[in-house]
PDB file of C-alpha atoms in Angstrom:
ATOM      1  CA  UNK A   1      55.028 110.663  77.702  1.00 57.00           C
ATOM      2  CA  UNK A   2      55.233 109.044  74.250  1.00 60.00           C
ATOM      3  CA  UNK A   3      53.527 105.915  72.994  1.00 69.00           C
ATOM      4  CA  UNK A   4      56.474 103.866  74.346  1.00 72.00           C
ATOM      5  CA  UNK A   5      55.872 105.357  77.768  1.00 74.00           C
ATOM      6  CA  UNK A   6      52.200 104.349  77.478  1.00 78.00           C
ATOM      7  CA  UNK A   7      52.979 100.921  76.435  1.00 81.00           C
ATOM      8  CA  UNK A   8      55.488 100.464  79.251  1.00 85.00           C
ATOM      9  CA  UNK A   9      52.653 101.348  81.560  1.00 88.00           C
ATOM     10  CA  UNK A  10      50.321  98.765  79.871  1.00 88.00           C
ATOM     11  CA  UNK A  11      52.841  95.997  80.516  1.00 90.00           C
ATOM     12  CA  UNK A  12      52.877  96.654  84.291  1.00 91.00           C
ATOM     13  CA  UNK A  13      50.738  94.456  86.554  1.00 93.00           C
ATOM     14  CA  UNK A  14      47.653  95.868  88.070  1.00 92.00           C
ATOM     15  CA  UNK A  15      49.048  95.853  91.626  1.00 94.00           C
ATOM     16  CA  UNK A  16      52.201  97.590  90.505  1.00 95.00           C
ATOM     17  CA  UNK A  17      50.077 100.179  88.508  1.00 95.00           C
ATOM     18  CA  UNK A  18      48.051 100.772  91.848  1.00 96.00           C
ATOM     19  CA  UNK A  19      51.354 101.374  93.705  1.00 96.00           C
ATOM     20  CA  UNK A  20      52.643 103.662  91.017  1.00 95.00           C
ATOM     21  CA  UNK A  21      49.335 105.600  90.910  1.00 96.00           C
ATOM     22  CA  UNK A  22      49.341 106.081  94.640  1.00 97.00           C
ATOM     23  CA  UNK A  23      52.970 107.258  94.471  1.00 97.00           C
ATOM     24  CA  UNK A  24      52.111 109.841  91.728  1.00 96.00           C
ATOM     25  CA  UNK A  25      48.923 110.817  93.725  1.00 97.00           C
ATOM     26  CA  UNK A  26      51.117 111.643  96.730  1.00 97.00           C
ATOM     27  CA  UNK A  27      53.635 113.631  94.690  1.00 97.00           C
ATOM     28  CA  UNK A  28      50.693 115.512  93.145  1.00 96.00           C
ATOM     29  CA  UNK A  29      49.519 116.423  96.525  1.00 97.00           C
ATOM     30  CA  UNK A  30      52.889 117.598  97.614  1.00 97.00           C
ATOM     31  CA  UNK A  31      53.515 119.853  94.567  1.00 96.00           C
ATOM     32  CA  UNK A  32      49.877 121.250  94.765  1.00 95.00           C
ATOM     33  CA  UNK A  33      50.460 122.170  98.345  1.00 96.00           C
ATOM     34  CA  UNK A  34      53.863 123.884  97.395  1.00 96.00           C
ATOM     35  CA  UNK A  35      52.177 125.690  94.585  1.00 94.00           C
ATOM     36  CA  UNK A  36      49.487 126.998  96.891  1.00 94.00           C
ATOM     37  CA  UNK A  37      52.121 128.287  99.244  1.00 96.00           C
ATOM     38  CA  UNK A  38      54.054 129.815  96.471  1.00 94.00           C
ATOM     39  CA  UNK A  39      51.005 131.584  95.197  1.00 93.00           C
ATOM     40  CA  UNK A  40      50.272 133.001  98.599  1.00 95.00           C
ATOM     41  CA  UNK A  41      53.885 134.316  98.739  1.00 95.00           C
ATOM     42  CA  UNK A  42      53.432 135.861  95.267  1.00 93.00           C
ATOM     43  CA  UNK A  43      50.145 137.544  96.498  1.00 93.00           C
ATOM     44  CA  UNK A  44      52.084 139.064  99.471  1.00 96.00           C
ATOM     45  CA  UNK A  45      54.849 140.379  97.129  1.00 94.00           C
ATOM     46  CA  UNK A  46      52.326 141.836  94.707  1.00 91.00           C
ATOM     47  CA  UNK A  47      50.527 143.592  97.680  1.00 95.00           C
ATOM     48  CA  UNK A  48      53.935 145.144  98.788  1.00 94.00           C
ATOM     49  CA  UNK A  49      54.775 146.183  95.340  1.00 88.00           C
ATOM     50  CA  UNK A  50      51.142 147.888  95.116  1.00 89.00           C
ATOM     51  CA  UNK A  51      51.795 149.631  98.240  1.00 92.00           C
ATOM     52  CA  UNK A  52      55.139 151.007  96.967  1.00 88.00           C
ATOM     53  CA  UNK A  53      53.606 151.907  93.821  1.00 84.00           C
ATOM     54  CA  UNK A  54      51.074 154.019  95.547  1.00 86.00           C
ATOM     55  CA  UNK A  55      53.757 155.406  97.738  1.00 86.00           C
ATOM     56  CA  UNK A  56      55.742 156.410  94.560  1.00 82.00           C
ATOM     57  CA  UNK A  57      52.631 157.882  92.951  1.00 79.00           C
ATOM     58  CA  UNK A  58      52.091 160.127  95.977  1.00 83.00           C
ATOM     59  CA  UNK A  59      55.694 161.033  95.992  1.00 80.00           C
ATOM     60  CA  UNK A  60      55.575 162.162  92.357  1.00 76.00           C
ATOM     61  CA  UNK A  61      53.061 164.755  93.356  1.00 79.00           C
ATOM     62  CA  UNK A  62      55.531 166.414  95.876  1.00 80.00           C
ATOM     63  CA  UNK A  63      59.026 165.042  95.479  1.00 76.00           C
ATOM     64  CA  UNK A  64      60.438 163.329  92.334  1.00 75.00           C
ATOM     65  CA  UNK A  65      63.766 162.349  93.993  1.00 74.00           C
ATOM     66  CA  UNK A  66      61.959 160.711  96.914  1.00 74.00           C
ATOM     67  CA  UNK A  67      59.891 158.668  94.626  1.00 81.00           C
ATOM     68  CA  UNK A  68      63.071 157.366  92.974  1.00 80.00           C
ATOM     69  CA  UNK A  69      64.060 156.038  96.379  1.00 80.00           C
ATOM     70  CA  UNK A  70      60.754 154.082  96.404  1.00 83.00           C
ATOM     71  CA  UNK A  71      61.480 152.944  92.855  1.00 82.00           C
ATOM     72  CA  UNK A  72      64.691 151.254  94.153  1.00 81.00           C
ATOM     73  CA  UNK A  73      62.715 149.464  96.726  1.00 84.00           C
ATOM     74  CA  UNK A  74      60.213 148.416  94.072  1.00 84.00           C
ATOM     75  CA  UNK A  75      63.016 146.984  92.071  1.00 83.00           C
ATOM     76  CA  UNK A  76      64.013 144.649  94.785  1.00 86.00           C
ATOM     77  CA  UNK A  77      60.476 143.517  95.404  1.00 87.00           C
ATOM     78  CA  UNK A  78      59.876 143.101  91.767  1.00 84.00           C
ATOM     79  CA  UNK A  79      62.949 140.974  91.671  1.00 86.00           C
ATOM     80  CA  UNK A  80      61.596 138.792  94.483  1.00 90.00           C
ATOM     81  CA  UNK A  81      58.398 138.475  92.470  1.00 87.00           C
ATOM     82  CA  UNK A  82      60.149 137.432  89.422  1.00 85.00           C
ATOM     83  CA  UNK A  83      62.075 134.673  91.340  1.00 90.00           C
ATOM     84  CA  UNK A  84      58.913 133.526  92.922  1.00 91.00           C
ATOM     85  CA  UNK A  85      57.096 133.344  89.686  1.00 87.00           C
ATOM     86  CA  UNK A  86      59.870 131.361  88.034  1.00 87.00           C
ATOM     87  CA  UNK A  87      59.838 128.868  90.962  1.00 92.00           C
ATOM     88  CA  UNK A  88      55.961 128.650  90.371  1.00 91.00           C
ATOM     89  CA  UNK A  89      56.486 127.600  86.885  1.00 87.00           C
ATOM     90  CA  UNK A  90      58.853 124.692  87.904  1.00 90.00           C
ATOM     91  CA  UNK A  91      56.391 123.556  90.632  1.00 92.00           C
ATOM     92  CA  UNK A  92      53.456 123.818  88.092  1.00 88.00           C
ATOM     93  CA  UNK A  93      55.299 121.631  85.519  1.00 87.00           C
ATOM     94  CA  UNK A  94      55.978 118.952  88.256  1.00 91.00           C
ATOM     95  CA  UNK A  95      52.493 119.030  89.467  1.00 91.00           C
ATOM     96  CA  UNK A  96      51.332 118.683  85.887  1.00 86.00           C
ATOM     97  CA  UNK A  97      53.557 115.814  85.120  1.00 87.00           C
ATOM     98  CA  UNK A  98      52.266 113.784  88.320  1.00 91.00           C
ATOM     99  CA  UNK A  99      48.631 114.721  87.332  1.00 89.00           C
ATOM    100  CA  UNK A 100      49.094 113.428  83.869  1.00 85.00           C
ATOM    101  CA  UNK A 101      50.833 110.182  85.135  1.00 88.00           C
ATOM    102  CA  UNK A 102      47.809 109.525  87.435  1.00 91.00           C
ATOM    103  CA  UNK A 103      45.502 110.016  84.457  1.00 87.00           C
ATOM    104  CA  UNK A 104      47.507 107.810  82.149  1.00 87.00           C
ATOM    105  CA  UNK A 105      47.758 105.068  84.738  1.00 92.00           C
ATOM    106  CA  UNK A 106      44.015 105.229  85.359  1.00 91.00           C
ATOM    107  CA  UNK A 107      43.574 105.091  81.500  1.00 89.00           C
ATOM    108  CA  UNK A 108      45.748 102.011  81.190  1.00 91.00           C
ATOM    109  CA  UNK A 109      43.736 100.300  84.084  1.00 91.00           C
ATOM    110  CA  UNK A 110      40.517 101.184  82.381  1.00 91.00           C
ATOM    111  CA  UNK A 111      41.739  99.768  79.033  1.00 89.00           C
ATOM    112  CA  UNK A 112      41.621 103.225  77.269  1.00 85.00           C
ATOM    113  CA  UNK A 113      43.636 102.989  74.015  1.00 81.00           C
ATOM    114  CA  UNK A 114      46.664 105.382  73.513  1.00 76.00           C
ATOM    115  CA  UNK A 115      45.775 108.516  71.563  1.00 76.00           C
ATOM    116  CA  UNK A 116      48.229 111.334  71.263  1.00 72.00           C
ATOM    117  CA  UNK A 117      45.497 113.864  70.694  1.00 74.00           C
ATOM    118  CA  UNK A 118      44.054 112.954  74.100  1.00 70.00           C
ATOM    119  CA  UNK A 119      47.444 113.565  75.659  1.00 69.00           C
ATOM    120  CA  UNK A 120      47.222 117.062  74.138  1.00 69.00           C
ATOM    121  CA  UNK A 121      43.883 117.563  75.661  1.00 72.00           C
ATOM    122  CA  UNK A 122      45.324 116.701  79.122  1.00 70.00           C
ATOM    123  CA  UNK A 123      47.292 120.049  78.941  1.00 67.00           C
ATOM    124  CA  UNK A 124      45.315 122.173  81.027  1.00 57.00           C
ATOM    125  CA  UNK A 125      44.461 125.831  80.339  1.00 56.00           C
ATOM    126  CA  UNK A 126      46.737 127.236  82.982  1.00 52.00           C
ATOM    127  CA  UNK A 127      49.683 125.260  81.282  1.00 59.00           C
ATOM    128  CA  UNK A 128      48.837 126.752  78.009  1.00 53.00           C
ATOM    129  CA  UNK A 129      48.956 130.333  79.508  1.00 52.00           C
ATOM    130  CA  UNK A 130      52.266 129.526  80.895  1.00 50.00           C
ATOM    131  CA  UNK A 131      53.607 128.689  77.577  1.00 43.00           C
ATOM    132  CA  UNK A 132      52.158 131.722  75.965  1.00 42.00           C
ATOM    133  CA  UNK A 133      52.449 134.269  78.485  1.00 42.00           C
ATOM    134  CA  UNK A 134      55.251 133.751  80.809  1.00 41.00           C
ATOM    135  CA  UNK A 135      58.047 135.203  78.704  1.00 37.00           C
ATOM    136  CA  UNK A 136      56.400 138.614  78.774  1.00 35.00           C
ATOM    137  CA  UNK A 137      55.215 138.283  82.371  1.00 39.00           C
ATOM    138  CA  UNK A 138      58.450 137.362  83.901  1.00 38.00           C
ATOM    139  CA  UNK A 139      61.293 139.246  82.178  1.00 41.00           C
ATOM    140  CA  UNK A 140      62.676 142.237  83.769  1.00 38.00           C
ATOM    141  CA  UNK A 141      62.926 144.354  80.723  1.00 39.00           C
ATOM    142  CA  UNK A 142      61.457 147.834  80.995  1.00 42.00           C
ATOM    143  CA  UNK A 143      60.724 147.324  84.787  1.00 41.00           C
ATOM    144  CA  UNK A 144      61.070 150.986  85.396  1.00 42.00           C
ATOM    145  CA  UNK A 145      59.408 151.812  82.151  1.00 48.00           C
ATOM    146  CA  UNK A 146      56.488 149.923  83.522  1.00 50.00           C
ATOM    147  CA  UNK A 147      56.783 151.791  86.736  1.00 42.00           C
ATOM    148  CA  UNK A 148      56.764 155.037  84.776  1.00 45.00           C
ATOM    149  CA  UNK A 149      53.580 153.866  82.981  1.00 51.00           C
ATOM    150  CA  UNK A 150      52.014 152.751  86.369  1.00 48.00           C
ATOM    151  CA  UNK A 151      52.898 156.183  87.800  1.00 44.00           C
ATOM    152  CA  UNK A 152      51.509 158.070  84.807  1.00 47.00           C
ATOM    153  CA  UNK A 153      48.381 155.833  84.746  1.00 48.00           C
ATOM    154  CA  UNK A 154      47.709 156.156  88.356  1.00 43.00           C
ATOM    155  CA  UNK A 155      48.575 159.909  88.686  1.00 37.00           C
TER     156      UNK A 155
ATOM    157  CA  UNK B   1      66.266 122.370  77.074  1.00 55.00           C
ATOM    158  CA  UNK B   2      66.037 124.851  79.786  1.00 64.00           C
ATOM    159  CA  UNK B   3      69.215 126.736  80.529  1.00 77.00           C
ATOM    160  CA  UNK B   4      69.313 126.216  84.364  1.00 84.00           C
ATOM    161  CA  UNK B   5      68.444 122.699  84.104  1.00 84.00           C
ATOM    162  CA  UNK B   6      71.146 122.288  81.311  1.00 82.00           C
ATOM    163  CA  UNK B   7      73.757 123.075  83.833  1.00 86.00           C
ATOM    164  CA  UNK B   8      75.509 119.921  85.002  1.00 89.00           C
ATOM    165  CA  UNK B   9      76.137 121.523  88.432  1.00 90.00           C
ATOM    166  CA  UNK B  10      72.391 122.048  88.901  1.00 90.00           C
ATOM    167  CA  UNK B  11      71.530 118.594  87.506  1.00 90.00           C
ATOM    168  CA  UNK B  12      74.143 117.104  89.877  1.00 92.00           C
ATOM    169  CA  UNK B  13      72.242 118.287  92.859  1.00 92.00           C
ATOM    170  CA  UNK B  14      69.836 115.415  92.306  1.00 91.00           C
ATOM    171  CA  UNK B  15      72.499 112.974  92.948  1.00 92.00           C
ATOM    172  CA  UNK B  16      73.853 114.561  96.060  1.00 93.00           C
ATOM    173  CA  UNK B  17      73.107 112.998  99.617  1.00 93.00           C
ATOM    174  CA  UNK B  18      70.820 115.090 101.801  1.00 91.00           C
ATOM    175  CA  UNK B  19      73.774 116.005 104.163  1.00 94.00           C
ATOM    176  CA  UNK B  20      75.569 117.670 101.295  1.00 95.00           C
ATOM    177  CA  UNK B  21      72.613 119.448  99.980  1.00 94.00           C
ATOM    178  CA  UNK B  22      71.878 120.804 103.390  1.00 95.00           C
ATOM    179  CA  UNK B  23      75.438 122.138 103.409  1.00 96.00           C
ATOM    180  CA  UNK B  24      74.971 123.891 100.045  1.00 96.00           C
ATOM    181  CA  UNK B  25      71.689 125.357 101.267  1.00 96.00           C
ATOM    182  CA  UNK B  26      73.215 126.680 104.334  1.00 97.00           C
ATOM    183  CA  UNK B  27      76.143 128.234 102.267  1.00 97.00           C
ATOM    184  CA  UNK B  28      73.683 129.788  99.831  1.00 97.00           C
ATOM    185  CA  UNK B  29      71.557 131.161 102.833  1.00 98.00           C
ATOM    186  CA  UNK B  30      74.631 132.899 104.175  1.00 98.00           C
ATOM    187  CA  UNK B  31      75.491 134.262 100.658  1.00 97.00           C
ATOM    188  CA  UNK B  32      71.975 135.616 100.215  1.00 97.00           C
ATOM    189  CA  UNK B  33      72.060 137.237 103.658  1.00 97.00           C
ATOM    190  CA  UNK B  34      75.265 139.017 102.683  1.00 97.00           C
ATOM    191  CA  UNK B  35      73.954 140.097  99.231  1.00 96.00           C
ATOM    192  CA  UNK B  36      70.763 141.320 100.674  1.00 95.00           C
ATOM    193  CA  UNK B  37      72.493 143.321 103.588  1.00 96.00           C
ATOM    194  CA  UNK B  38      74.827 144.931 100.852  1.00 95.00           C
ATOM    195  CA  UNK B  39      71.812 145.756  98.654  1.00 92.00           C
ATOM    196  CA  UNK B  40      69.918 147.195 101.654  1.00 92.00           C
ATOM    197  CA  UNK B  41      72.934 149.477 102.473  1.00 93.00           C
ATOM    198  CA  UNK B  42      73.177 150.834  98.975  1.00 91.00           C
ATOM    199  CA  UNK B  43      69.586 151.385  98.710  1.00 87.00           C
ATOM    200  CA  UNK B  44      69.663 153.214 102.117  1.00 91.00           C
ATOM    201  CA  UNK B  45      72.473 155.320 100.747  1.00 91.00           C
ATOM    202  CA  UNK B  46      70.610 156.072  97.430  1.00 88.00           C
ATOM    203  CA  UNK B  47      67.543 157.083  99.437  1.00 87.00           C
ATOM    204  CA  UNK B  48      69.525 159.328 101.661  1.00 91.00           C
ATOM    205  CA  UNK B  49      71.017 161.081  98.482  1.00 91.00           C
ATOM    206  CA  UNK B  50      67.455 161.266  97.002  1.00 87.00           C
ATOM    207  CA  UNK B  51      66.264 162.890 100.326  1.00 88.00           C
ATOM    208  CA  UNK B  52      69.107 165.360 100.269  1.00 91.00           C
ATOM    209  CA  UNK B  53      68.465 166.171  96.603  1.00 88.00           C
ATOM    210  CA  UNK B  54      64.823 166.782  97.651  1.00 86.00           C
ATOM    211  CA  UNK B  55      65.742 169.142 100.389  1.00 90.00           C
ATOM    212  CA  UNK B  56      68.084 171.048  98.223  1.00 91.00           C
ATOM    213  CA  UNK B  57      65.537 171.564  95.569  1.00 87.00           C
ATOM    214  CA  UNK B  58      63.080 172.852  98.086  1.00 88.00           C
ATOM    215  CA  UNK B  59      65.576 175.356  99.236  1.00 93.00           C
ATOM    216  CA  UNK B  60      66.337 176.429  95.579  1.00 92.00           C
ATOM    217  CA  UNK B  61      69.872 175.056  95.584  1.00 92.00           C
ATOM    218  CA  UNK B  62      69.664 173.304  92.243  1.00 90.00           C
ATOM    219  CA  UNK B  63      73.409 172.650  91.655  1.00 93.00           C
ATOM    220  CA  UNK B  64      73.621 170.870  95.040  1.00 93.00           C
ATOM    221  CA  UNK B  65      70.505 168.913  94.229  1.00 89.00           C
ATOM    222  CA  UNK B  66      72.018 167.860  90.974  1.00 89.00           C
ATOM    223  CA  UNK B  67      75.205 166.667  92.745  1.00 93.00           C
ATOM    224  CA  UNK B  68      73.128 164.718  95.209  1.00 90.00           C
ATOM    225  CA  UNK B  69      71.238 163.039  92.305  1.00 86.00           C
ATOM    226  CA  UNK B  70      74.502 162.164  90.632  1.00 88.00           C
ATOM    227  CA  UNK B  71      75.423 160.413  93.891  1.00 91.00           C
ATOM    228  CA  UNK B  72      71.987 158.778  93.849  1.00 87.00           C
ATOM    229  CA  UNK B  73      72.590 157.460  90.316  1.00 83.00           C
ATOM    230  CA  UNK B  74      75.998 156.121  91.461  1.00 88.00           C
ATOM    231  CA  UNK B  75      74.495 154.184  94.214  1.00 87.00           C
ATOM    232  CA  UNK B  76      71.823 152.850  91.918  1.00 82.00           C
ATOM    233  CA  UNK B  77      74.396 151.702  89.184  1.00 81.00           C
ATOM    234  CA  UNK B  78      76.668 150.138  91.795  1.00 87.00           C
ATOM    235  CA  UNK B  79      73.669 148.172  93.268  1.00 86.00           C
ATOM    236  CA  UNK B  80      73.009 146.652  89.892  1.00 83.00           C
ATOM    237  CA  UNK B  81      75.557 143.780  90.018  1.00 87.00           C
ATOM    238  CA  UNK B  82      74.578 143.071  93.746  1.00 90.00           C
ATOM    239  CA  UNK B  83      70.941 142.780  92.684  1.00 88.00           C
ATOM    240  CA  UNK B  84      71.934 140.423  89.831  1.00 88.00           C
ATOM    241  CA  UNK B  85      73.982 138.260  92.206  1.00 92.00           C
ATOM    242  CA  UNK B  86      71.235 138.326  94.822  1.00 93.00           C
ATOM    243  CA  UNK B  87      68.607 137.161  92.193  1.00 91.00           C
ATOM    244  CA  UNK B  88      71.018 134.369  90.929  1.00 92.00           C
ATOM    245  CA  UNK B  89      71.686 133.070  94.452  1.00 95.00           C
ATOM    246  CA  UNK B  90      67.959 133.368  95.442  1.00 95.00           C
ATOM    247  CA  UNK B  91      66.895 131.459  92.243  1.00 92.00           C
ATOM    248  CA  UNK B  92      69.406 128.597  92.969  1.00 94.00           C
ATOM    249  CA  UNK B  93      68.377 128.460  96.670  1.00 96.00           C
ATOM    250  CA  UNK B  94      64.704 128.195  95.692  1.00 95.00           C
ATOM    251  CA  UNK B  95      65.453 125.605  93.092  1.00 94.00           C
ATOM    252  CA  UNK B  96      67.332 123.625  95.647  1.00 95.00           C
ATOM    253  CA  UNK B  97      64.140 123.574  97.894  1.00 95.00           C
ATOM    254  CA  UNK B  98      61.998 122.484  94.901  1.00 95.00           C
ATOM    255  CA  UNK B  99      64.684 119.767  93.823  1.00 94.00           C
ATOM    256  CA  UNK B 100      64.795 118.398  97.266  1.00 94.00           C
ATOM    257  CA  UNK B 101      61.018 117.628  97.247  1.00 95.00           C
ATOM    258  CA  UNK B 102      60.063 113.892  96.919  1.00 95.00           C
ATOM    259  CA  UNK B 103      58.873 113.358  93.382  1.00 95.00           C
ATOM    260  CA  UNK B 104      60.729 116.091  91.709  1.00 95.00           C
ATOM    261  CA  UNK B 105      61.451 115.499  88.002  1.00 91.00           C
ATOM    262  CA  UNK B 106      63.630 117.772  85.770  1.00 88.00           C
ATOM    263  CA  UNK B 107      61.301 119.737  83.474  1.00 82.00           C
ATOM    264  CA  UNK B 108      62.820 118.207  80.439  1.00 78.00           C
ATOM    265  CA  UNK B 109      60.517 115.268  80.934  1.00 76.00           C
ATOM    266  CA  UNK B 110      57.769 117.583  79.621  1.00 74.00           C
ATOM    267  CA  UNK B 111      59.853 119.014  76.756  1.00 67.00           C
ATOM    268  CA  UNK B 112      58.684 116.396  74.211  1.00 64.00           C
ATOM    269  CA  UNK B 113      55.069 116.992  75.347  1.00 63.00           C
ATOM    270  CA  UNK B 114      54.783 120.713  75.320  1.00 64.00           C
ATOM    271  CA  UNK B 115      57.102 122.842  73.113  1.00 62.00           C
ATOM    272  CA  UNK B 116      58.684 126.016  74.398  1.00 61.00           C
ATOM    273  CA  UNK B 117      57.735 125.964  77.857  1.00 68.00           C
ATOM    274  CA  UNK B 118      59.011 129.159  79.582  1.00 71.00           C
ATOM    275  CA  UNK B 119      60.316 128.730  83.102  1.00 77.00           C
ATOM    276  CA  UNK B 120      60.685 132.471  83.594  1.00 76.00           C
ATOM    277  CA  UNK B 121      64.213 133.429  84.928  1.00 80.00           C
ATOM    278  CA  UNK B 122      65.204 129.740  84.792  1.00 82.00           C
ATOM    279  CA  UNK B 123      64.811 129.962  81.045  1.00 76.00           C
ATOM    280  CA  UNK B 124      67.741 132.292  80.664  1.00 75.00           C
ATOM    281  CA  UNK B 125      71.405 131.573  80.975  1.00 74.00           C
ATOM    282  CA  UNK B 126      72.335 131.963  84.700  1.00 70.00           C
ATOM    283  CA  UNK B 127      75.154 134.335  83.975  1.00 69.00           C
ATOM    284  CA  UNK B 128      75.016 136.310  80.716  1.00 70.00           C
ATOM    285  CA  UNK B 129      71.341 136.562  79.962  1.00 72.00           C
ATOM    286  CA  UNK B 130      70.171 137.055  83.499  1.00 73.00           C
ATOM    287  CA  UNK B 131      72.755 139.749  84.075  1.00 71.00           C
ATOM    288  CA  UNK B 132      71.631 141.449  80.720  1.00 71.00           C
ATOM    289  CA  UNK B 133      67.966 141.304  81.719  1.00 68.00           C
ATOM    290  CA  UNK B 134      68.672 142.839  85.070  1.00 67.00           C
ATOM    291  CA  UNK B 135      71.210 145.448  84.011  1.00 63.00           C
ATOM    292  CA  UNK B 136      68.582 147.097  81.903  1.00 61.00           C
ATOM    293  CA  UNK B 137      67.323 148.655  85.147  1.00 49.00           C
ATOM    294  CA  UNK B 138      70.334 150.854  85.814  1.00 42.00           C
ATOM    295  CA  UNK B 139      69.001 154.265  84.982  1.00 47.00           C
ATOM    296  CA  UNK B 140      65.634 154.945  86.548  1.00 50.00           C
ATOM    297  CA  UNK B 141      66.103 158.762  85.789  1.00 51.00           C
ATOM    298  CA  UNK B 142      66.133 158.066  82.114  1.00 53.00           C
ATOM    299  CA  UNK B 143      63.375 155.389  82.189  1.00 52.00           C
ATOM    300  CA  UNK B 144      61.083 157.466  84.237  1.00 53.00           C
ATOM    301  CA  UNK B 145      61.802 160.475  82.076  1.00 55.00           C
ATOM    302  CA  UNK B 146      62.723 162.566  85.026  1.00 55.00           C
ATOM    303  CA  UNK B 147      65.261 165.454  84.867  1.00 55.00           C
ATOM    304  CA  UNK B 148      66.347 167.382  87.789  1.00 45.00           C
TER     305      UNK B 148
END
């Protein structure tokens, strides 16, 4: 995605650029669809986790041991959630790559001069969030600590 | 560079023919099935012990309840490595699906553009770090601040 890459694109014929743009567009559509499907999966897992959390909350009122059994179930669902979120980041990076290539090719075709600041501007907000937030949002540390906070907060 | 994508074995998947990839996926599916079954069994045992502890507590048999909770902890501890193995296999299986998609590029392509992209569990070393992250969850009693 450097100047060299941009210059390479600039040397390609219009017909080949059209073909390349079409291919990246197809990949973009494919990865966007996969992302949507993964987001739905994540939503389902989050709903399951929420149901279990409520069950554990209710259990805490009457039986602490029973709610620990639920905590174990939550641990597996949360693991699945972490897996799904991690896969989503890879899908997102691929979608972003193809999206950016489409934009760069269109720029070259339109005679837009290379500007690294403009490349930075292409990084969407969701990608910035990914960079800033995903370490905290995906690591398993303190999972049951979180559960404890959830239970305390919800009780 | 991202840990999972630094692994030559993982990178090598991109060069494999579809038939071999399908075979690897099938093997991983079987492994995940076994791991999940094992995990479900240990969870079921743990829940049984938790139920027994609950029953003993309600009957005022605190010593017996304590014993059942110890059994619960044992099941919980023994399920940790299985959970780690399950997460590792599931991550690899999901990654294989993504890598099989037409147009897939290794995320290092973006490294020069955006610094420090975090790919969640894929950012940690598949063995040591993943194990360490997951193994922090071995003692729900302590983490929940519960004492029987």
